[in-house]
Every structure is written in structure tokens, then in C-alpha cells.
PDB file of C-alpha atoms in Angstrom:
ATOM      1  CA  GLU R  99     -50.980  74.507 -23.875  1.00 95.00           C
ATOM      2  CA  VAL R 100     -48.384  73.168 -21.476  1.00 97.00           C
ATOM      3  CA  GLN R 101     -45.216  75.166 -22.063  1.00 98.00           C
ATOM      4  CA  LEU R 102     -41.834  76.081 -20.621  1.00 98.00           C
ATOM      5  CA  LEU R 103     -39.846  79.049 -21.885  1.00 98.00           C
ATOM      6  CA  GLU R 104     -36.244  79.678 -20.833  1.00 98.00           C
ATOM      7  CA  SER R 105     -34.424  82.999 -20.942  1.00 98.00           C
ATOM      8  CA  GLY R 106     -31.313  84.647 -19.588  1.00 98.00           C
ATOM      9  CA  GLY R 107     -28.589  82.905 -21.543  1.00 98.00           C
ATOM     10  CA  GLY R 108     -25.729  84.745 -23.141  1.00 98.00           C
ATOM     11  CA  LEU R 109     -21.996  85.309 -23.269  1.00 98.00           C
ATOM     12  CA  VAL R 110     -20.212  85.626 -19.945  1.00 98.00           C
ATOM     13  CA  GLN R 111     -16.554  85.799 -19.004  1.00 98.00           C
ATOM     14  CA  PRO R 112     -14.877  83.039 -16.989  1.00 98.00           C
ATOM     15  CA  GLY R 113     -15.526  83.607 -13.305  1.00 98.00           C
ATOM     16  CA  GLY R 114     -18.704  85.495 -14.031  1.00 98.00           C
ATOM     17  CA  SER R 115     -22.313  84.898 -13.098  1.00 98.00           C
ATOM     18  CA  LEU R 116     -25.578  84.445 -14.947  1.00 98.00           C
ATOM     19  CA  ARG R 117     -29.171  83.862 -13.906  1.00 98.00           C
ATOM     20  CA  LEU R 118     -31.409  81.713 -16.065  1.00 98.00           C
ATOM     21  CA  SER R 119     -35.191  81.872 -15.907  1.00 98.00           C
ATOM     22  CA  CYS R 120     -37.885  79.456 -16.994  1.00 98.00           C
ATOM     23  CA  THR R 121     -41.509  80.559 -17.268  1.00 98.00           C
ATOM     24  CA  ALA R 122     -44.162  77.862 -17.010  1.00 98.00           C
ATOM     25  CA  SER R 123     -47.690  77.950 -18.373  1.00 97.00           C
ATOM     26  CA  GLY R 124     -50.594  75.597 -18.942  1.00 96.00           C
ATOM     27  CA  PHE R 125     -50.158  73.464 -15.810  1.00 96.00           C
ATOM     28  CA  THR R 126     -50.112  73.729 -12.022  1.00 94.00           C
ATOM     29  CA  PHE R 127     -46.544  74.900 -11.556  1.00 94.00           C
ATOM     30  CA  SER R 128     -46.589  74.872  -7.763  1.00 91.00           C
ATOM     31  CA  GLY R 129     -47.259  71.161  -7.651  1.00 87.00           C
ATOM     32  CA  SER R 130     -44.528  70.145 -10.061  1.00 94.00           C
ATOM     33  CA  ALA R 131     -40.923  69.331  -9.305  1.00 95.00           C
ATOM     34  CA  MET R 132     -38.631  70.901 -11.870  1.00 97.00           C
ATOM     35  CA  SER R 133     -35.214  70.222 -13.264  1.00 97.00           C
ATOM     36  CA  TRP R 134     -32.395  71.880 -15.201  1.00 98.00           C
ATOM     37  CA  VAL R 135     -30.538  69.787 -17.761  1.00 98.00           C
ATOM     38  CA  ARG R 136     -27.683  70.999 -19.945  1.00 98.00           C
ATOM     39  CA  GLN R 137     -26.035  69.930 -23.176  1.00 98.00           C
ATOM     40  CA  ALA R 138     -22.558  71.048 -24.131  1.00 98.00           C
ATOM     41  CA  PRO R 139     -21.941  71.619 -27.853  1.00 97.00           C
ATOM     42  CA  GLY R 140     -21.954  68.288 -29.676  1.00 97.00           C
ATOM     43  CA  LYS R 141     -22.308  66.356 -26.417  1.00 98.00           C
ATOM     44  CA  GLY R 142     -24.974  64.430 -24.548  1.00 98.00           C
ATOM     45  CA  LEU R 143     -27.432  65.422 -21.858  1.00 98.00           C
ATOM     46  CA  GLU R 144     -26.268  66.198 -18.323  1.00 98.00           C
ATOM     47  CA  TRP R 145     -28.601  66.658 -15.363  1.00 97.00           C
ATOM     48  CA  VAL R 146     -27.766  69.827 -13.416  1.00 98.00           C
ATOM     49  CA  SER R 147     -30.298  70.400 -10.640  1.00 97.00           C
ATOM     50  CA  ASP R 148     -33.761  69.582  -9.272  1.00 95.00           C
ATOM     51  CA  ILE R 149     -36.172  71.450  -7.042  1.00 96.00           C
ATOM     52  CA  SER R 150     -39.260  70.033  -5.359  1.00 92.00           C
ATOM     53  CA  GLY R 151     -42.771  71.304  -6.001  1.00 89.00           C
ATOM     54  CA  PHE R 152     -42.763  73.818  -3.187  1.00 80.00           C
ATOM     55  CA  GLY R 153     -39.051  74.507  -3.214  1.00 75.00           C
ATOM     56  CA  GLY R 154     -38.220  72.814   0.048  1.00 81.00           C
ATOM     57  CA  SER R 155     -35.766  70.364  -1.444  1.00 92.00           C
ATOM     58  CA  THR R 156     -32.986  70.993  -3.937  1.00 95.00           C
ATOM     59  CA  LYS R 157     -30.355  68.723  -5.489  1.00 95.00           C
ATOM     60  CA  PHE R 158     -27.294  69.408  -7.601  1.00 96.00           C
ATOM     61  CA  ALA R 159     -24.861  67.538  -9.772  1.00 96.00           C
ATOM     62  CA  ASP R 160     -21.373  67.356  -8.305  1.00 95.00           C
ATOM     63  CA  SER R 161     -20.087  69.392 -11.259  1.00 96.00           C
ATOM     64  CA  VAL R 162     -22.086  72.471 -10.170  1.00 98.00           C
ATOM     65  CA  LYS R 163     -22.489  71.971  -6.419  1.00 97.00           C
ATOM     66  CA  GLY R 164     -21.498  75.080  -4.485  1.00 98.00           C
ATOM     67  CA  ARG R 165     -21.595  77.263  -7.614  1.00 98.00           C
ATOM     68  CA  PHE R 166     -25.199  76.970  -8.806  1.00 98.00           C
ATOM     69  CA  THR R 167     -28.424  77.535  -6.906  1.00 98.00           C
ATOM     70  CA  ILE R 168     -31.947  76.669  -7.996  1.00 97.00           C
ATOM     71  CA  SER R 169     -35.076  78.447  -6.863  1.00 96.00           C
ATOM     72  CA  ARG R 170     -38.665  79.055  -7.876  1.00 95.00           C
ATOM     73  CA  ASP R 171     -41.322  81.740  -7.532  1.00 94.00           C
ATOM     74  CA  THR R 172     -44.656  79.966  -7.572  1.00 93.00           C
ATOM     75  CA  SER R 173     -46.564  83.264  -7.624  1.00 94.00           C
ATOM     76  CA  LYS R 174     -44.987  84.017 -11.005  1.00 96.00           C
ATOM     77  CA  ASN R 175     -44.762  80.430 -12.294  1.00 96.00           C
ATOM     78  CA  MET R 176     -41.025  80.847 -12.693  1.00 97.00           C
ATOM     79  CA  LEU R 177     -37.961  78.668 -12.136  1.00 97.00           C
ATOM     80  CA  PHE R 178     -34.454  80.067 -11.786  1.00 98.00           C
ATOM     81  CA  LEU R 179     -30.877  78.870 -11.997  1.00 98.00           C
ATOM     82  CA  GLN R 180     -28.253  81.168 -10.517  1.00 98.00           C
ATOM     83  CA  MET R 181     -24.846  80.270 -11.902  1.00 98.00           C
ATOM     84  CA  ASN R 182     -21.687  81.635 -10.297  1.00 98.00           C
ATOM     85  CA  SER R 183     -17.956  81.080 -10.874  1.00 98.00           C
ATOM     86  CA  LEU R 184     -18.610  80.029 -14.437  1.00 98.00           C
ATOM     87  CA  SER R 185     -15.951  78.294 -16.508  1.00 98.00           C
ATOM     88  CA  ALA R 186     -15.682  77.149 -20.107  1.00 98.00           C
ATOM     89  CA  GLU R 187     -16.938  73.727 -19.019  1.00 98.00           C
ATOM     90  CA  ASP R 188     -20.310  75.306 -18.232  1.00 98.00           C
ATOM     91  CA  THR R 189     -20.830  76.323 -21.872  1.00 98.00           C
ATOM     92  CA  ALA R 190     -24.007  74.560 -22.953  1.00 98.00           C
ATOM     93  CA  VAL R 191     -27.637  74.808 -23.885  1.00 98.00           C
ATOM     94  CA  TYR R 192     -29.615  74.801 -20.653  1.00 98.00           C
ATOM     95  CA  TYR R 193     -33.076  73.249 -20.617  1.00 98.00           C
ATOM     96  CA  CYS R 194     -35.699  73.414 -17.901  1.00 98.00           C
ATOM     97  CA  ALA R 195     -37.971  70.410 -17.631  1.00 98.00           C
ATOM     98  CA  ARG R 196     -41.020  69.352 -15.649  1.00 98.00           C
ATOM     99  CA  ILE R 197     -40.690  66.212 -13.577  1.00 96.00           C
ATOM    100  CA  THR R 198     -43.803  64.074 -13.553  1.00 95.00           C
ATOM    101  CA  VAL R 199     -44.433  61.178 -11.195  1.00 93.00           C
ATOM    102  CA  PHE R 200     -45.970  58.274 -13.083  1.00 92.00           C
ATOM    103  CA  GLY R 201     -46.647  56.151 -10.046  1.00 81.00           C
ATOM    104  CA  VAL R 202     -44.809  53.857  -7.635  1.00 82.00           C
ATOM    105  CA  GLY R 203     -41.869  56.251  -7.560  1.00 84.00           C
ATOM    106  CA  GLN R 204     -41.397  56.307 -11.320  1.00 93.00           C
ATOM    107  CA  ARG R 205     -40.488  59.768 -12.613  1.00 94.00           C
ATOM    108  CA  GLY R 206     -39.733  61.292 -15.961  1.00 96.00           C
ATOM    109  CA  MET R 207     -39.098  64.687 -17.566  1.00 97.00           C
ATOM    110  CA  ASP R 208     -42.206  65.042 -19.686  1.00 98.00           C
ATOM    111  CA  VAL R 209     -42.207  68.730 -20.630  1.00 98.00           C
ATOM    112  CA  TRP R 210     -39.122  70.615 -21.820  1.00 98.00           C
ATOM    113  CA  GLY R 211     -38.380  74.179 -22.782  1.00 98.00           C
ATOM    114  CA  GLN R 212     -36.627  75.093 -26.005  1.00 98.00           C
ATOM    115  CA  GLY R 213     -33.349  75.804 -24.203  1.00 98.00           C
ATOM    116  CA  THR R 214     -31.191  78.866 -23.642  1.00 98.00           C
ATOM    117  CA  THR R 215     -27.533  79.037 -24.630  1.00 98.00           C
ATOM    118  CA  VAL R 216     -24.795  79.925 -22.169  1.00 98.00           C
ATOM    119  CA  THR R 217     -21.325  80.623 -23.524  1.00 98.00           C
ATOM    120  CA  VAL R 218     -18.444  81.155 -21.125  1.00 98.00           C
ATOM    121  CA  SER R 219     -15.534  82.762 -22.914  1.00 97.00           C
ATOM    122  CA  SER R 220     -13.156  85.695 -22.642  1.00 96.00           C
TER     123      SER R 220
ATOM    124  CA  ASP M  11     -22.973  56.957  -8.985  1.00 88.00           C
ATOM    125  CA  ILE M  12     -24.858  54.809 -11.467  1.00 94.00           C
ATOM    126  CA  GLN M  13     -23.341  54.818 -14.949  1.00 95.00           C
ATOM    127  CA  MET M  14     -25.472  54.268 -18.044  1.00 97.00           C
ATOM    128  CA  THR M  15     -23.925  52.795 -21.182  1.00 98.00           C
ATOM    129  CA  GLN M  16     -25.769  52.758 -24.488  1.00 98.00           C
ATOM    130  CA  SER M  17     -24.939  50.715 -27.544  1.00 98.00           C
ATOM    131  CA  PRO M  18     -24.381  51.275 -30.309  1.00 98.00           C
ATOM    132  CA  SER M  19     -23.254  54.907 -30.282  1.00 98.00           C
ATOM    133  CA  SER M  20     -24.626  55.258 -33.780  1.00 98.00           C
ATOM    134  CA  LEU M  21     -26.359  53.154 -36.390  1.00 98.00           C
ATOM    135  CA  SER M  22     -27.476  53.444 -39.980  1.00 97.00           C
ATOM    136  CA  ALA M  23     -30.860  52.064 -40.934  1.00 97.00           C
ATOM    137  CA  SER M  24     -33.446  52.297 -43.674  1.00 96.00           C
ATOM    138  CA  VAL M  25     -37.077  53.301 -43.497  1.00 96.00           C
ATOM    139  CA  GLY M  26     -39.069  50.263 -42.451  1.00 97.00           C
ATOM    140  CA  ASP M  27     -36.211  48.617 -40.560  1.00 97.00           C
ATOM    141  CA  ARG M  28     -36.556  47.282 -37.045  1.00 98.00           C
ATOM    142  CA  VAL M  29     -34.118  49.120 -34.797  1.00 98.00           C
ATOM    143  CA  THR M  30     -32.944  48.120 -31.335  1.00 98.00           C
ATOM    144  CA  ILE M  31     -30.912  50.247 -28.926  1.00 98.00           C
ATOM    145  CA  THR M  32     -29.621  48.897 -25.659  1.00 98.00           C
ATOM    146  CA  CYS M  33     -28.814  50.579 -22.369  1.00 98.00           C
ATOM    147  CA  ARG M  34     -26.914  48.970 -19.513  1.00 98.00           C
ATOM    148  CA  ALA M  35     -26.767  50.319 -15.979  1.00 98.00           C
ATOM    149  CA  SER M  36     -23.764  49.817 -13.717  1.00 97.00           C
ATOM    150  CA  GLN M  37     -26.110  48.374 -11.076  1.00 96.00           C
ATOM    151  CA  SER M  38     -29.724  47.264 -10.939  1.00 97.00           C
ATOM    152  CA  ILE M  39     -32.176  50.126 -11.441  1.00 96.00           C
ATOM    153  CA  ASN M  40     -35.411  48.131 -11.083  1.00 95.00           C
ATOM    154  CA  THR M  41     -37.066  49.489 -14.280  1.00 96.00           C
ATOM    155  CA  PHE M  42     -36.477  53.096 -13.242  1.00 96.00           C
ATOM    156  CA  LEU M  43     -35.491  53.777 -16.831  1.00 97.00           C
ATOM    157  CA  ASN M  44     -36.708  56.367 -19.327  1.00 98.00           C
ATOM    158  CA  TRP M  45     -36.030  56.866 -23.034  1.00 98.00           C
ATOM    159  CA  TYR M  46     -35.877  60.221 -24.834  1.00 98.00           C
ATOM    160  CA  GLN M  47     -35.661  61.250 -28.473  1.00 98.00           C
ATOM    161  CA  GLN M  48     -33.814  64.396 -29.508  1.00 98.00           C
ATOM    162  CA  LYS M  49     -33.729  65.924 -32.960  1.00 98.00           C
ATOM    163  CA  PRO M  50     -31.042  68.454 -33.956  1.00 96.00           C
ATOM    164  CA  GLY M  51     -31.594  71.857 -32.393  1.00 96.00           C
ATOM    165  CA  LYS M  52     -34.614  70.655 -30.436  1.00 98.00           C
ATOM    166  CA  ALA M  53     -35.327  69.724 -26.847  1.00 98.00           C
ATOM    167  CA  PRO M  54     -35.499  66.075 -25.837  1.00 98.00           C
ATOM    168  CA  LYS M  55     -38.884  64.342 -25.900  1.00 98.00           C
ATOM    169  CA  LEU M  56     -39.956  61.651 -23.454  1.00 98.00           C
ATOM    170  CA  LEU M  57     -40.849  58.424 -25.285  1.00 98.00           C
ATOM    171  CA  ILE M  58     -40.891  55.670 -22.677  1.00 98.00           C
ATOM    172  CA  TYR M  59     -41.003  55.767 -18.879  1.00 97.00           C
ATOM    173  CA  ALA M  60     -40.667  53.003 -16.305  1.00 97.00           C
ATOM    174  CA  ALA M  61     -38.792  50.932 -18.894  1.00 97.00           C
ATOM    175  CA  SER M  62     -41.845  49.894 -20.912  1.00 97.00           C
ATOM    176  CA  SER M  63     -44.670  52.436 -20.574  1.00 97.00           C
ATOM    177  CA  LEU M  64     -45.402  54.493 -23.660  1.00 98.00           C
ATOM    178  CA  GLN M  65     -45.721  58.223 -23.021  1.00 97.00           C
ATOM    179  CA  SER M  66     -48.987  59.735 -24.195  1.00 96.00           C
ATOM    180  CA  GLY M  67     -48.951  60.674 -27.877  1.00 97.00           C
ATOM    181  CA  VAL M  68     -45.926  58.551 -28.773  1.00 98.00           C
ATOM    182  CA  PRO M  69     -46.482  56.175 -31.718  1.00 98.00           C
ATOM    183  CA  SER M  70     -46.910  52.507 -30.870  1.00 98.00           C
ATOM    184  CA  ARG M  71     -43.958  51.509 -33.067  1.00 98.00           C
ATOM    185  CA  PHE M  72     -41.810  52.557 -30.095  1.00 98.00           C
ATOM    186  CA  SER M  73     -41.493  50.045 -27.286  1.00 98.00           C
ATOM    187  CA  GLY M  74     -39.260  49.468 -24.302  1.00 98.00           C
ATOM    188  CA  SER M  75     -38.316  46.430 -22.288  1.00 98.00           C
ATOM    189  CA  GLY M  76     -35.841  45.240 -19.721  1.00 98.00           C
ATOM    190  CA  SER M  77     -35.164  44.721 -16.066  1.00 98.00           C
ATOM    191  CA  GLY M  78     -32.310  44.789 -13.614  1.00 97.00           C
ATOM    192  CA  THR M  79     -29.377  46.332 -15.438  1.00 98.00           C
ATOM    193  CA  ASP M  80     -30.299  45.769 -19.109  1.00 98.00           C
ATOM    194  CA  TYR M  81     -32.888  47.687 -21.135  1.00 98.00           C
ATOM    195  CA  THR M  82     -33.906  47.972 -24.768  1.00 98.00           C
ATOM    196  CA  LEU M  83     -35.657  50.536 -26.933  1.00 98.00           C
ATOM    197  CA  THR M  84     -37.155  49.097 -30.113  1.00 98.00           C
ATOM    198  CA  ILE M  85     -38.574  50.896 -33.114  1.00 98.00           C
ATOM    199  CA  SER M  86     -40.590  48.276 -34.972  1.00 98.00           C
ATOM    200  CA  SER M  87     -40.645  50.004 -38.358  1.00 97.00           C
ATOM    201  CA  LEU M  88     -38.394  53.028 -38.703  1.00 97.00           C
ATOM    202  CA  GLN M  89     -40.078  56.106 -40.142  1.00 96.00           C
ATOM    203  CA  PRO M  90     -38.406  59.187 -41.676  1.00 95.00           C
ATOM    204  CA  GLU M  91     -39.260  61.284 -38.622  1.00 96.00           C
ATOM    205  CA  ASP M  92     -37.487  58.813 -36.316  1.00 97.00           C
ATOM    206  CA  PHE M  93     -33.994  59.774 -37.425  1.00 94.00           C
ATOM    207  CA  ALA M  94     -32.689  61.359 -34.259  1.00 98.00           C
ATOM    208  CA  THR M  95     -30.526  60.728 -31.200  1.00 98.00           C
ATOM    209  CA  TYR M  96     -31.933  58.553 -28.438  1.00 98.00           C
ATOM    210  CA  TYR M  97     -30.971  58.727 -24.775  1.00 98.00           C
ATOM    211  CA  CYS M  98     -31.705  56.435 -21.864  1.00 98.00           C
ATOM    212  CA  GLN M  99     -31.972  57.900 -18.357  1.00 98.00           C
ATOM    213  CA  GLN M 100     -32.086  56.294 -14.941  1.00 97.00           C
ATOM    214  CA  SER M 101     -34.295  57.740 -12.218  1.00 95.00           C
ATOM    215  CA  TYR M 102     -33.455  55.129  -9.576  1.00 94.00           C
ATOM    216  CA  SER M 103     -30.691  56.788  -7.618  1.00 87.00           C
ATOM    217  CA  THR M 104     -30.627  60.090  -5.835  1.00 70.00           C
ATOM    218  CA  PRO M 105     -29.524  62.791  -5.838  1.00 70.00           C
ATOM    219  CA  GLY M 106     -29.347  62.809  -9.573  1.00 84.00           C
ATOM    220  CA  TRP M 107     -30.508  61.424 -12.862  1.00 92.00           C
ATOM    221  CA  THR M 108     -27.985  59.877 -15.221  1.00 95.00           C
ATOM    222  CA  PHE M 109     -28.251  59.805 -18.983  1.00 97.00           C
ATOM    223  CA  GLY M 110     -26.614  57.410 -21.386  1.00 98.00           C
ATOM    224  CA  GLN M 111     -24.248  58.902 -23.920  1.00 98.00           C
ATOM    225  CA  GLY M 112     -26.802  58.715 -26.720  1.00 98.00           C
ATOM    226  CA  THR M 113     -27.387  56.671 -29.863  1.00 98.00           C
ATOM    227  CA  LYS M 114     -27.622  58.498 -33.167  1.00 98.00           C
ATOM    228  CA  VAL M 115     -29.916  56.855 -35.693  1.00 98.00           C
ATOM    229  CA  GLU M 116     -28.970  57.875 -39.225  1.00 96.00           C
ATOM    230  CA  ILE M 117     -30.352  57.187 -42.660  1.00 88.00           C
ATOM    231  CA  LYS M 118     -28.644  54.395 -44.564  1.00 88.00           C
TER     232      LYS M 118
END
């Protein structure tokens, strides 16, 4: 079964750091670009970051650029999101998702984890 | 950055109704448009990619259309399990993806 499982969320104080993990199974992880998407309480979906299949290319939303880093360990089928200098605005459910290319440049997020909750509060 | 605007923000409909949700991009996105369904407390689910292609396993009552800046998601006959929030997403521009603000489909 194709599956993604996030972990690492929790309560953190403003200015603190947290590292999220996403464990993939049931597909060839090394060949898949991956993404992090977040959803603040009661709000819509916000793309956070992407990483290419072999980790050579990363992209970030302006809202997290310079504070978040994305990485992957293909030997362990794991994706990571290191979050530093956290503020209340980063409070959200964080989802990892697989990016699939459907052809002619078309891409979509076709597999999602269940999400992990990050709460930034003193 | 490309902005995505969905309408309506919410709608009430009955089982069996035909439902249409629209999504407008701030510039042409050349059918680089996906639709997702999200139920409360659950992760989003990909329904439609490339504006009109049905993702594997998604019921055929879901369909997508559009080009340029304007796109539509249609549910031909609303079923009880379709009550959810729907999001459009553009994959045309880099570095990032942009989602619409969502359309909540509620039971009338």
C-alpha cells in the first residue's frame, strides 16, 4: 500500500525549532519529488516547500524562506522539514505529499499523509 | 505570483443535485490546474489533474473543464459522501503551487 506517515509535531514556544518527518512506503521514494503543505486552523491549504526526487533542488514559499529547510534520506525513505524561528503564524497541520508527473509537465499531489499538528504558543 | 479565486466560498445542495464550482487564475495557467477534495479532519484527495483528467479511482460523476484563466469542477449528481471542501490548485508557475481558498459543499 502506498503510504505517507508524518511525525514530529507538537507544542513549541515562539522562536523555537521543530523537525517534522515523513516516512514513505509502498512506492519508489527516491524517484518521487515531495512536498510539504500546511493548513492553519479553520483555513485553507498553503504550499510550504518542495524537494526534487534526489534532493538536488528545493523550493520554499516566501512565508518560510530562510527559516525552513527541506531534506530527504532516500536510504530510509524519509522526508524532513526543519522549522526554525517559529511564530504563531506557523501553527498548522503539516502534510507531506508525493508529487506525481502526469505528462507534458502536468503535476499533482496524489498521495498525502494524515498530517501532524504544530502549535506555536507560549 | 499567480492568485487563484474560487467561487462560491460555500454552497448548499441536495443529494442528486448538479454542483458546479469555479476557479479563476490571475493569469493564464494553460490547464495546469488540479482539484482536491478534503473532508473534515482528513488529508486532501486529488480528484482531477490537468484541468480535466480524472484521477484513478475517482467516481465519474466528477469532471473538470476549462482553459486559460477559468476552470470548473462539476459533480453531476451529488452523493452523501461528496459533502466536503473543494480546492483548486495551479501547478503552472514556479517556485510554488497556489491553492484557491476553498469551496465548502454543505447539505441543504
